[in-house]
mmCIF file of C-alpha atoms in Angstrom:
data_model
loop_
_atom_site.group_PDB
_atom_site.id
_atom_site.type_symbol
_atom_site.label_atom_id
_atom_site.label_comp_id
_atom_site.label_asym_id
_atom_site.label_seq_id
_atom_site.Cartn_x
_atom_site.Cartn_y
_atom_site.Cartn_z
ATOM 1 C CA UNK N 1 0.000 0.000 0.000
ATOM 2 C CA UNK N 2 1.287 3.459 -0.872
ATOM 3 C CA UNK N 3 -0.147 6.865 -0.037
ATOM 4 C CA UNK N 4 0.640 9.332 -2.846
ATOM 5 C CA UNK N 5 0.826 13.089 -2.354
ATOM 6 C CA UNK N 6 1.726 15.676 -4.992
ATOM 7 C CA UNK N 7 3.836 18.589 -3.800
ATOM 8 C CA UNK N 8 3.251 21.720 -5.852
ATOM 9 C CA UNK N 9 4.313 21.377 -9.487
ATOM 10 C CA UNK N 10 7.810 20.174 -8.768
ATOM 11 C CA UNK N 11 7.708 16.908 -6.926
ATOM 12 C CA UNK N 12 5.943 13.800 -5.783
ATOM 13 C CA UNK N 13 6.078 12.309 -2.299
ATOM 14 C CA UNK N 14 5.440 8.687 -1.475
ATOM 15 C CA UNK N 15 4.667 7.413 2.018
ATOM 16 C CA UNK N 16 5.969 3.854 1.996
ATOM 17 C CA UNK N 17 5.234 0.875 4.150
ATOM 18 C CA UNK N 18 7.663 -1.991 4.705
ATOM 19 C CA UNK N 19 7.957 -5.143 6.787
ATOM 20 C CA UNK N 20 10.679 -4.637 9.431
ATOM 21 C CA UNK N 21 12.962 -7.621 9.786
ATOM 22 C CA UNK N 22 16.257 -5.865 10.402
ATOM 23 C CA UNK N 23 17.165 -2.225 9.974
ATOM 24 C CA UNK N 24 20.150 -0.216 8.900
ATOM 25 C CA UNK N 25 20.489 3.411 9.892
ATOM 26 C CA UNK N 26 21.840 6.218 7.718
ATOM 27 C CA UNK N 27 22.089 9.459 9.687
ATOM 28 C CA UNK N 28 18.622 8.851 11.047
ATOM 29 C CA UNK N 29 17.157 7.104 7.994
ATOM 30 C CA UNK N 30 15.980 3.604 8.787
ATOM 31 C CA UNK N 31 15.577 1.218 5.875
ATOM 32 C CA UNK N 32 13.611 -1.871 6.861
ATOM 33 C CA UNK N 33 13.980 -4.864 4.598
ATOM 34 C CA UNK N 34 12.961 -8.476 4.533
ATOM 35 C CA UNK N 35 15.686 -11.120 4.261
ATOM 36 C CA UNK N 36 15.202 -13.406 1.290
ATOM 37 C CA UNK N 37 16.330 -16.538 3.075
ATOM 38 C CA UNK N 38 16.638 -17.633 6.684
ATOM 39 C CA UNK N 39 20.278 -18.666 6.425
ATOM 40 C CA UNK N 40 21.583 -15.274 5.222
ATOM 41 C CA UNK N 41 23.413 -14.531 8.476
ATOM 42 C CA UNK N 42 24.960 -17.986 8.559
ATOM 43 C CA UNK N 43 26.075 -17.589 4.972
ATOM 44 C CA UNK N 44 27.736 -14.269 5.852
ATOM 45 C CA UNK N 45 29.737 -15.983 8.576
ATOM 46 C CA UNK N 46 30.946 -18.580 6.085
ATOM 47 C CA UNK N 47 31.743 -15.989 3.396
ATOM 48 C CA UNK N 48 32.648 -12.786 5.293
ATOM 49 C CA UNK N 49 33.850 -11.001 2.124
ATOM 50 C CA UNK N 50 30.871 -11.948 -0.031
ATOM 51 C CA UNK N 51 28.848 -9.228 -1.746
ATOM 52 C CA UNK N 52 25.120 -9.264 -0.990
ATOM 53 C CA UNK N 53 22.638 -7.942 -3.554
ATOM 54 C CA UNK N 54 20.002 -5.547 -2.199
ATOM 55 C CA UNK N 55 17.211 -5.077 -4.792
ATOM 56 C CA UNK N 56 14.821 -3.870 -2.095
ATOM 57 C CA UNK N 57 16.667 -0.568 -2.014
ATOM 58 C CA UNK N 58 15.933 0.046 -5.692
ATOM 59 C CA UNK N 59 12.277 -0.675 -5.007
ATOM 60 C CA UNK N 60 12.350 1.822 -2.166
ATOM 61 C CA UNK N 61 13.897 4.608 -4.258
ATOM 62 C CA UNK N 62 11.905 3.944 -7.425
ATOM 63 C CA UNK N 63 8.349 2.879 -6.552
ATOM 64 C CA UNK N 64 6.446 1.637 -9.565
ATOM 65 C CA UNK N 65 3.343 3.697 -8.770
ATOM 66 C CA UNK N 66 2.984 7.378 -7.942
ATOM 67 C CA UNK N 67 4.379 9.060 -11.066
ATOM 68 C CA UNK N 68 7.816 9.573 -9.543
ATOM 69 C CA UNK N 69 11.201 8.368 -10.771
ATOM 70 C CA UNK N 70 10.974 4.839 -12.188
ATOM 71 C CA UNK N 71 14.383 4.672 -13.833
ATOM 72 C CA UNK N 72 17.638 6.539 -14.111
ATOM 73 C CA UNK N 73 21.394 6.422 -13.872
ATOM 74 C CA UNK N 74 24.018 8.475 -12.075
ATOM 75 C CA UNK N 75 22.812 7.133 -8.715
ATOM 76 C CA UNK N 76 24.934 9.626 -6.773
ATOM 77 C CA UNK N 77 24.036 10.165 -3.138
ATOM 78 C CA UNK N 78 24.851 12.843 -0.551
ATOM 79 C CA UNK N 79 24.078 12.742 3.159
ATOM 80 C CA UNK N 80 22.033 15.902 3.834
ATOM 81 C CA UNK N 81 23.071 15.797 7.510
ATOM 82 C CA UNK N 82 19.502 16.027 8.801
ATOM 83 C CA UNK N 83 18.225 12.456 8.608
ATOM 84 C CA UNK N 84 17.705 12.567 4.828
ATOM 85 C CA UNK N 85 19.763 11.395 1.888
ATOM 86 C CA UNK N 86 19.809 12.978 -1.553
ATOM 87 C CA UNK N 87 20.031 10.731 -4.620
ATOM 88 C CA UNK N 88 20.792 12.435 -7.915
ATOM 89 C CA UNK N 89 19.872 10.830 -11.212
ATOM 90 C CA UNK N 90 21.007 11.644 -14.708
ATOM 91 C CA UNK N 91 18.496 11.020 -17.517
ATOM 92 C CA UNK N 92 15.380 9.823 -15.717
ATOM 93 C CA UNK N 93 11.976 8.308 -16.382
ATOM 94 C CA UNK N 94 8.944 9.665 -14.532
ATOM 95 C CA UNK N 95 5.567 7.971 -14.532
ATOM 96 C CA UNK N 96 4.440 4.525 -13.523
ATOM 97 C CA UNK N 97 5.493 0.954 -14.205
ATOM 98 C CA UNK N 98 2.772 -1.588 -14.958
ATOM 99 C CA UNK N 99 3.612 -5.293 -15.156
ATOM 100 C CA UNK N 100 7.301 -4.465 -15.523
ATOM 101 C CA UNK N 101 6.745 -2.031 -18.406
ATOM 102 C CA UNK N 102 6.723 1.736 -18.815
ATOM 103 C CA UNK N 103 3.664 2.861 -20.810
ATOM 104 C CA UNK N 104 4.901 5.087 -23.645
ATOM 105 C CA UNK N 105 1.961 7.437 -23.426
ATOM 106 C CA UNK N 106 2.503 8.297 -19.758
ATOM 107 C CA UNK N 107 6.245 7.738 -19.184
ATOM 108 C CA UNK N 108 8.263 10.947 -19.387
ATOM 109 C CA UNK N 109 12.005 10.905 -20.083
ATOM 110 C CA UNK N 110 13.917 13.892 -18.704
ATOM 111 C CA UNK N 111 17.389 14.477 -20.121
ATOM 112 C CA UNK N 112 19.537 16.031 -17.425
ATOM 113 C CA UNK N 113 18.963 15.647 -13.701
ATOM 114 C CA UNK N 114 16.225 14.691 -11.264
ATOM 115 C CA UNK N 115 16.724 14.630 -7.487
ATOM 116 C CA UNK N 116 15.242 12.172 -4.994
ATOM 117 C CA UNK N 117 15.277 12.728 -1.246
ATOM 118 C CA UNK N 118 14.924 9.663 0.960
ATOM 119 C CA UNK N 119 13.836 9.948 4.579
ATOM 120 C CA UNK N 120 12.710 7.293 7.030
ATOM 121 C CA UNK N 121 9.232 6.990 5.507
ATOM 122 C CA UNK N 122 9.049 9.059 2.324
ATOM 123 C CA UNK N 123 10.601 9.390 -1.099
ATOM 124 C CA UNK N 124 10.390 12.862 -2.620
ATOM 125 C CA UNK N 125 11.274 13.493 -6.271
ATOM 126 C CA UNK N 126 12.389 16.979 -7.303
ATOM 127 C CA UNK N 127 11.869 18.240 -10.836
ATOM 128 C CA UNK N 128 10.739 21.435 -12.539
ATOM 129 C CA UNK N 129 7.707 21.874 -14.740
ATOM 130 C CA UNK N 130 4.710 19.619 -14.216
ATOM 131 C CA UNK N 131 4.062 15.892 -14.077
ATOM 132 C CA UNK N 132 2.830 16.094 -17.683
ATOM 133 C CA UNK N 133 5.851 18.124 -18.822
ATOM 134 C CA UNK N 134 8.705 17.547 -16.354
ATOM 135 C CA UNK N 135 12.050 19.303 -16.626
ATOM 136 C CA UNK N 136 15.445 19.009 -14.944
ATOM 137 C CA UNK N 137 15.820 20.387 -11.453
ATOM 138 C CA UNK N 138 18.937 22.374 -12.413
ATOM 139 C CA UNK N 139 19.189 23.830 -15.911
ATOM 140 C CA UNK N 140 22.141 25.664 -17.547
ATOM 141 C CA UNK N 141 21.730 29.163 -18.837
ATOM 142 C CA UNK N 142 21.888 29.667 -22.587
ATOM 143 C CA UNK N 143 25.221 31.512 -22.775
ATOM 144 C CA UNK N 144 27.012 28.347 -23.927
ATOM 145 C CA UNK N 145 24.288 27.149 -26.247
ATOM 146 C CA UNK N 146 20.636 26.176 -26.208
ATOM 147 C CA UNK N 147 19.541 22.671 -25.378
ATOM 148 C CA UNK N 148 22.459 21.972 -23.025
ATOM 149 C CA UNK N 149 21.890 20.051 -19.817
ATOM 150 C CA UNK N 150 23.516 19.248 -16.473
ATOM 151 C CA UNK N 151 24.403 15.749 -15.354
ATOM 152 C CA UNK N 152 25.067 15.495 -11.619
ATOM 153 C CA UNK N 153 28.520 15.537 -10.093
ATOM 154 C CA UNK N 154 29.003 15.363 -6.339
ATOM 155 C CA UNK N 155 29.073 17.573 -3.284
ATOM 156 C CA UNK N 156 28.755 17.916 0.474
ATOM 157 C CA UNK N 157 26.654 19.666 3.116
ATOM 158 C CA UNK N 158 27.943 22.120 5.682
ATOM 159 C CA UNK N 159 25.970 24.655 7.718
ATOM 160 C CA UNK N 160 22.709 23.673 6.008
ATOM 161 C CA UNK N 161 24.114 24.481 2.591
ATOM 162 C CA UNK N 162 24.602 21.900 -0.147
ATOM 163 C CA UNK N 163 27.747 22.612 -2.159
ATOM 164 C CA UNK N 164 27.293 20.781 -5.441
ATOM 165 C CA UNK N 165 29.183 20.415 -8.720
ATOM 166 C CA UNK N 166 27.281 19.800 -11.943
ATOM 167 C CA UNK N 167 28.692 18.864 -15.365
ATOM 168 C CA UNK N 168 27.269 20.612 -18.429
ATOM 169 C CA UNK N 169 26.916 18.651 -21.673
ATOM 170 C CA UNK N 170 25.643 19.327 -25.188
ATOM 171 C CA UNK N 171 24.556 17.362 -28.249
ATOM 172 C CA UNK N 172 27.228 16.666 -30.889
ATOM 173 C CA UNK N 173 25.130 14.557 -33.270
ATOM 174 C CA UNK N 174 21.902 12.624 -33.713
ATOM 175 C CA UNK N 175 22.939 9.282 -32.232
ATOM 176 C CA UNK N 176 22.203 8.290 -28.646
ATOM 177 C CA UNK N 177 25.825 8.644 -27.493
ATOM 178 C CA UNK N 178 26.559 11.819 -29.455
ATOM 179 C CA UNK N 179 27.194 14.261 -26.620
ATOM 180 C CA UNK N 180 30.153 16.325 -25.459
ATOM 181 C CA UNK N 181 31.446 17.898 -22.273
ATOM 182 C CA UNK N 182 31.018 21.677 -21.947
ATOM 183 C CA UNK N 183 32.232 22.454 -18.429
ATOM 184 C CA UNK N 184 31.583 22.391 -14.703
ATOM 185 C CA UNK N 185 29.501 24.712 -12.513
ATOM 186 C CA UNK N 186 29.538 25.003 -8.728
ATOM 187 C CA UNK N 187 26.168 25.469 -7.017
ATOM 188 C CA UNK N 188 25.220 26.355 -3.468
ATOM 189 C CA UNK N 189 21.742 25.089 -2.603
ATOM 190 C CA UNK N 190 19.568 25.325 0.468
ATOM 191 C CA UNK N 191 20.007 21.835 1.930
ATOM 192 C CA UNK N 192 16.403 21.696 3.105
ATOM 193 C CA UNK N 193 14.576 22.875 -0.018
ATOM 194 C CA UNK N 194 17.303 22.147 -2.602
ATOM 195 C CA UNK N 195 16.601 25.503 -4.188
ATOM 196 C CA UNK N 196 19.734 27.111 -5.694
ATOM 197 C CA UNK N 197 21.155 30.126 -3.861
ATOM 198 C CA UNK N 198 24.340 30.751 -5.841
ATOM 199 C CA UNK N 199 26.053 29.480 -8.977
ATOM 200 C CA UNK N 200 29.704 29.872 -9.966
ATOM 201 C CA UNK N 201 31.541 28.571 -12.982
ATOM 202 C CA UNK N 202 34.498 26.291 -12.219
ATOM 203 C CA UNK N 203 36.887 27.462 -14.972
ATOM 204 C CA UNK N 204 39.653 24.960 -14.153
ATOM 205 C CA UNK N 205 37.594 22.257 -15.898
ATOM 206 C CA UNK N 206 38.241 24.027 -19.215
ATOM 207 C CA UNK N 207 41.951 24.708 -18.713
ATOM 208 C CA UNK N 208 43.385 21.213 -19.039
ATOM 209 C CA UNK N 209 40.324 19.105 -19.730
ATOM 210 C CA UNK N 210 39.939 17.584 -16.267
ATOM 211 C CA UNK N 211 36.280 16.730 -15.618
ATOM 212 C CA UNK N 212 36.209 17.989 -12.045
ATOM 213 C CA UNK N 213 33.328 17.559 -9.628
ATOM 214 C CA UNK N 214 32.670 13.809 -9.795
ATOM 215 C CA UNK N 215 34.026 13.061 -6.312
ATOM 216 C CA UNK N 216 34.149 15.503 -3.410
ATOM 217 C CA UNK N 217 35.596 15.092 0.086
ATOM 218 C CA UNK N 218 34.979 17.621 2.858
ATOM 219 C CA UNK N 219 38.006 17.064 5.041
ATOM 220 C CA UNK N 220 37.567 20.006 7.374
ATOM 221 C CA UNK N 221 40.338 22.474 6.587
ATOM 222 C CA UNK N 222 40.135 21.718 2.867
ATOM 223 C CA UNK N 223 37.488 20.451 0.489
ATOM 224 C CA UNK N 224 38.868 18.169 -2.232
ATOM 225 C CA UNK N 225 37.354 18.102 -5.711
ATOM 226 C CA UNK N 226 38.325 15.129 -7.913
ATOM 227 C CA UNK N 227 37.991 14.550 -11.630
ATOM 228 C CA UNK N 228 39.479 12.538 -14.482
ATOM 229 C CA UNK N 229 41.547 13.498 -17.496
ATOM 230 C CA UNK N 230 41.355 11.113 -20.443
ATOM 231 C CA UNK N 231 44.360 10.818 -22.743
ATOM 232 C CA UNK N 232 44.436 10.107 -26.477
ATOM 233 C CA UNK N 233 44.297 6.342 -25.867
ATOM 234 C CA UNK N 234 41.130 6.583 -23.777
ATOM 235 C CA UNK N 235 42.889 5.990 -20.459
ATOM 236 C CA UNK N 236 41.611 8.216 -17.626
ATOM 237 C CA UNK N 237 43.634 9.321 -14.590
ATOM 238 C CA UNK N 238 42.500 11.109 -11.457
ATOM 239 C CA UNK N 239 43.356 14.740 -10.673
ATOM 240 C CA UNK N 240 42.365 16.722 -7.593
ATOM 241 C CA UNK N 241 41.905 20.347 -6.578
ATOM 242 C CA UNK N 242 41.393 21.707 -3.090
ATOM 243 C CA UNK N 243 39.820 24.836 -1.626
ATOM 244 C CA UNK N 244 38.816 26.382 1.679
ATOM 245 C CA UNK N 245 35.236 27.165 2.581
ATOM 246 C CA UNK N 246 35.473 30.869 3.423
ATOM 247 C CA UNK N 247 32.437 33.086 3.988
ATOM 248 C CA UNK N 248 30.274 30.188 2.873
ATOM 249 C CA UNK N 249 31.907 29.786 -0.555
ATOM 250 C CA UNK N 250 34.664 27.492 -1.811
ATOM 251 C CA UNK N 251 37.610 29.659 -2.859
ATOM 252 C CA UNK N 252 41.408 29.902 -3.095
ATOM 253 C CA UNK N 253 41.640 26.830 -5.278
ATOM 254 C CA UNK N 254 44.892 24.894 -5.585
ATOM 255 C CA UNK N 255 45.737 21.926 -7.807
ATOM 256 C CA UNK N 256 47.776 18.838 -6.980
ATOM 257 C CA UNK N 257 51.050 18.947 -8.914
ATOM 258 C CA UNK N 258 53.714 16.251 -8.400
ATOM 259 C CA UNK N 259 53.445 16.209 -4.612
ATOM 260 C CA UNK N 260 52.874 19.949 -4.216
ATOM 261 C CA UNK N 261 49.964 22.355 -4.688
ATOM 262 C CA UNK N 262 49.884 24.902 -7.508
ATOM 263 C CA UNK N 263 47.638 27.895 -8.074
ATOM 264 C CA UNK N 264 47.533 27.290 -11.826
ATOM 265 C CA UNK N 265 45.195 24.441 -12.907
ATOM 266 C CA UNK N 266 47.414 23.871 -15.962
ATOM 267 C CA UNK N 267 50.073 22.500 -13.583
ATOM 268 C CA UNK N 268 47.799 19.689 -12.335
ATOM 269 C CA UNK N 269 49.242 16.159 -12.471
ATOM 270 C CA UNK N 270 47.589 12.757 -11.852
ATOM 271 C CA UNK N 271 47.444 11.205 -8.414
ATOM 272 C CA UNK N 272 49.962 8.436 -7.930
ATOM 273 C CA UNK N 273 49.342 4.744 -7.371
ATOM 274 C CA UNK N 274 46.092 4.257 -9.317
ATOM 275 C CA UNK N 275 46.528 1.776 -12.153
ATOM 276 C CA UNK N 276 42.894 1.316 -13.178
ATOM 277 C CA UNK N 277 41.315 3.203 -16.075
ATOM 278 C CA UNK N 278 39.004 5.261 -13.855
ATOM 279 C CA UNK N 279 35.398 5.765 -14.948
ATOM 280 C CA UNK N 280 33.829 9.175 -15.577
ATOM 281 C CA UNK N 281 31.861 8.905 -12.345
ATOM 282 C CA UNK N 282 33.714 7.433 -9.381
ATOM 283 C CA UNK N 283 34.006 7.879 -5.627
ATOM 284 C CA UNK N 284 36.546 9.094 -3.115
ATOM 285 C CA UNK N 285 35.427 9.005 0.507
ATOM 286 C CA UNK N 286 36.806 8.555 3.995
ATOM 287 C CA UNK N 287 36.260 5.236 5.752
ATOM 288 C CA UNK N 288 37.655 4.454 9.189
ATOM 289 C CA UNK N 289 40.401 7.024 8.823
ATOM 290 C CA UNK N 290 41.487 6.037 5.311
ATOM 291 C CA UNK N 291 40.743 7.607 1.955
ATOM 292 C CA UNK N 292 39.099 5.135 -0.403
ATOM 293 C CA UNK N 293 38.818 5.452 -4.179
ATOM 294 C CA UNK N 294 36.217 3.208 -5.828
ATOM 295 C CA UNK N 295 35.827 2.921 -9.584
ATOM 296 C CA UNK N 296 34.357 0.615 -12.162
ATOM 297 C CA UNK N 297 36.558 -0.049 -15.161
ATOM 298 C CA UNK N 298 35.666 1.801 -18.358
ATOM 299 C CA UNK N 299 35.956 -1.418 -20.353
ATOM 300 C CA UNK N 300 33.318 -4.132 -20.654
ATOM 301 C CA UNK N 301 34.956 -6.340 -18.015
ATOM 302 C CA UNK N 302 32.676 -4.597 -15.483
ATOM 303 C CA UNK N 303 35.141 -4.943 -12.641
ATOM 304 C CA UNK N 304 35.061 -2.711 -9.563
ATOM 305 C CA UNK N 305 38.370 -1.704 -7.971
ATOM 306 C CA UNK N 306 39.348 0.085 -4.777
ATOM 307 C CA UNK N 307 42.570 1.843 -3.833
ATOM 308 C CA UNK N 308 43.543 3.213 -0.420
ATOM 309 C CA UNK N 309 45.514 6.164 0.885
ATOM 310 C CA UNK N 310 46.314 7.876 4.172
ATOM 311 C CA UNK N 311 45.998 11.264 2.486
ATOM 312 C CA UNK N 312 43.301 12.788 0.258
ATOM 313 C CA UNK N 313 45.799 13.438 -2.555
ATOM 314 C CA UNK N 314 47.481 10.048 -2.303
ATOM 315 C CA UNK N 315 49.638 8.282 -3.060
ATOM 316 C CA UNK N 316 47.148 5.417 -3.326
ATOM 317 C CA UNK N 317 48.060 1.765 -2.910
ATOM 318 C CA UNK N 318 46.579 -1.673 -2.170
ATOM 319 C CA UNK N 319 44.559 -1.483 -5.375
ATOM 320 C CA UNK N 320 42.384 -4.553 -5.810
ATOM 321 C CA UNK N 321 39.195 -5.827 -7.364
ATOM 322 C CA UNK N 322 36.303 -6.178 -4.925
ATOM 323 C CA UNK N 323 33.419 -6.970 -7.257
ATOM 324 C CA UNK N 324 32.587 -7.996 -10.795
ATOM 325 C CA UNK N 325 29.190 -7.581 -12.418
ATOM 326 C CA UNK N 326 27.964 -11.095 -13.160
ATOM 327 C CA UNK N 327 24.558 -10.149 -14.520
ATOM 328 C CA UNK N 328 24.142 -11.559 -18.065
ATOM 329 C CA UNK N 329 24.023 -8.188 -19.768
ATOM 330 C CA UNK N 330 25.274 -8.951 -23.273
ATOM 331 C CA UNK N 331 22.456 -11.345 -24.132
ATOM 332 C CA UNK N 332 19.948 -8.626 -23.195
ATOM 333 C CA UNK N 333 21.848 -5.954 -25.138
ATOM 334 C CA UNK N 334 22.590 -4.141 -21.882
ATOM 335 C CA UNK N 335 25.695 -2.636 -20.336
ATOM 336 C CA UNK N 336 26.842 -1.652 -16.830
ATOM 337 C CA UNK N 337 28.806 1.407 -15.774
ATOM 338 C CA UNK N 338 29.782 3.873 -13.047
ATOM 339 C CA UNK N 339 29.635 1.990 -9.749
ATOM 340 C CA UNK N 340 28.796 4.400 -6.924
ATOM 341 C CA UNK N 341 29.267 4.192 -3.152
ATOM 342 C CA UNK N 342 26.770 5.389 -0.563
ATOM 343 C CA UNK N 343 28.897 5.533 2.604
ATOM 344 C CA UNK N 344 26.127 6.959 4.785
ATOM 345 C CA UNK N 345 24.401 3.578 4.507
ATOM 346 C CA UNK N 346 26.203 0.916 6.520
ATOM 347 C CA UNK N 347 25.064 -2.203 8.348
ATOM 348 C CA UNK N 348 26.829 -5.077 10.021
ATOM 349 C CA UNK N 349 30.236 -3.853 8.812
ATOM 350 C CA UNK N 350 29.002 -3.559 5.237
ATOM 351 C CA UNK N 351 28.669 -0.507 3.026
ATOM 352 C CA UNK N 352 26.108 0.152 0.304
ATOM 353 C CA UNK N 353 27.125 0.456 -3.360
ATOM 354 C CA UNK N 354 25.382 0.233 -6.705
ATOM 355 C CA UNK N 355 26.165 0.004 -10.384
ATOM 356 C CA UNK N 356 24.126 1.498 -13.210
ATOM 357 C CA UNK N 357 22.684 -0.416 -16.155
ATOM 358 C CA UNK N 358 21.307 0.687 -19.502
ATOM 359 C CA UNK N 359 20.363 -0.894 -22.822
ATOM 360 C CA UNK N 360 21.175 -0.344 -26.469
ATOM 361 C CA UNK N 361 17.628 -0.827 -27.781
ATOM 362 C CA UNK N 362 15.312 2.132 -27.154
ATOM 363 C CA UNK N 363 12.249 -0.121 -27.046
ATOM 364 C CA UNK N 364 13.684 -2.084 -24.126
ATOM 365 C CA UNK N 365 13.583 1.022 -21.921
ATOM 366 C CA UNK N 366 9.797 0.749 -22.098
ATOM 367 C CA UNK N 367 9.310 -3.017 -22.416
ATOM 368 C CA UNK N 368 11.695 -3.872 -19.566
ATOM 369 C CA UNK N 369 11.672 -1.184 -16.880
ATOM 370 C CA UNK N 370 14.368 -2.988 -14.876
ATOM 371 C CA UNK N 371 16.853 -2.508 -17.730
ATOM 372 C CA UNK N 372 17.269 1.106 -16.608
ATOM 373 C CA UNK N 373 17.463 0.917 -12.818
ATOM 374 C CA UNK N 374 20.544 0.782 -10.575
ATOM 375 C CA UNK N 375 21.556 -2.475 -8.882
ATOM 376 C CA UNK N 376 22.325 -1.987 -5.182
ATOM 377 C CA UNK N 377 24.531 -4.308 -3.177
ATOM 378 C CA UNK N 378 26.315 -4.522 0.178
ATOM 379 C CA UNK N 379 30.104 -4.842 0.262
ATOM 380 C CA UNK N 380 31.959 -5.907 3.425
ATOM 381 C CA UNK N 381 34.151 -3.123 4.760
ATOM 382 C CA UNK N 382 36.787 -5.758 5.401
ATOM 383 C CA UNK N 383 36.892 -6.500 1.668
ATOM 384 C CA UNK N 384 37.740 -2.831 1.084
ATOM 385 C CA UNK N 385 40.155 -2.087 3.913
ATOM 386 C CA UNK N 386 41.573 -5.556 4.492
ATOM 387 C CA UNK N 387 42.298 -7.046 7.877
#
């Protein structure tokens, strides 16, 4: 049973019911789920480093009824520091799912970004426009071209302000993957309402080609902003910038450069110790005193790697594979990409992650709603950090 409530012209709230069997808490958010089998705990003891799939979380975030988000990628989350978690989607479907399908006449695809806020008993989807004609929550101005859009980066909350980086893209052709990077903008939003208060361009993203803003760490004195730079062979390496939060705004940016910090973004050099071809969207976060980088490979092997460091700018080491997507994607003409971590969700020494899936056939987005929904799973912290 679901109670549906529309909120103005910009969102939909769902009051959800669930059967409590065990609970995990995320800064005040309790997610109650039902174990699939009685021997799950015993199995964990036998395989302490085993990954555990968690499809119930997808169902919680993307209810099939209520005209909210029923599919999307990106799957980036930020702890709002008030008992709620923000999930940011890239291109998203709004509407309903009936018998596993999205009706074409009522399903609305939004190119850009839709936000979802999860609390202990509600899911609230944020978009502009109306349910009949939804639009992205954050939209670029037209100074760099019409028809551009933002895909979500990452951010953090401090003093009830959400500091958020968004990547602007544009069309480069008529095919589905014909799009190009334009730049990066830095937003300050009210963390309660998610309404934008300020916007600043992040010009360093256009100096050397580093796609900043895809991983952000608030480390107190400095805030670290990570991105990748892809070379002519398609191999991507991680770069990082840092700033201080002064008078409520990130400023005085510096760029990691061969063990030092430079004021000129052109001097930026890759972080050391990372051997994996890092994906466009990846994570850096702090876990039990260590800095953890998590990325899915850009190739079709669909492997997920972690690397560890004692410092936010590396060097990183102990790089290892912790997960491999085993879902039979090729036979369904699907692909997986951009594994994301949700460190505010932890239970029984496990941390929540997900990978995104999509499909090559446009018709499958409607005929198989699950082909465009993230796959959530629990990863043992021990598998990340070691003994």
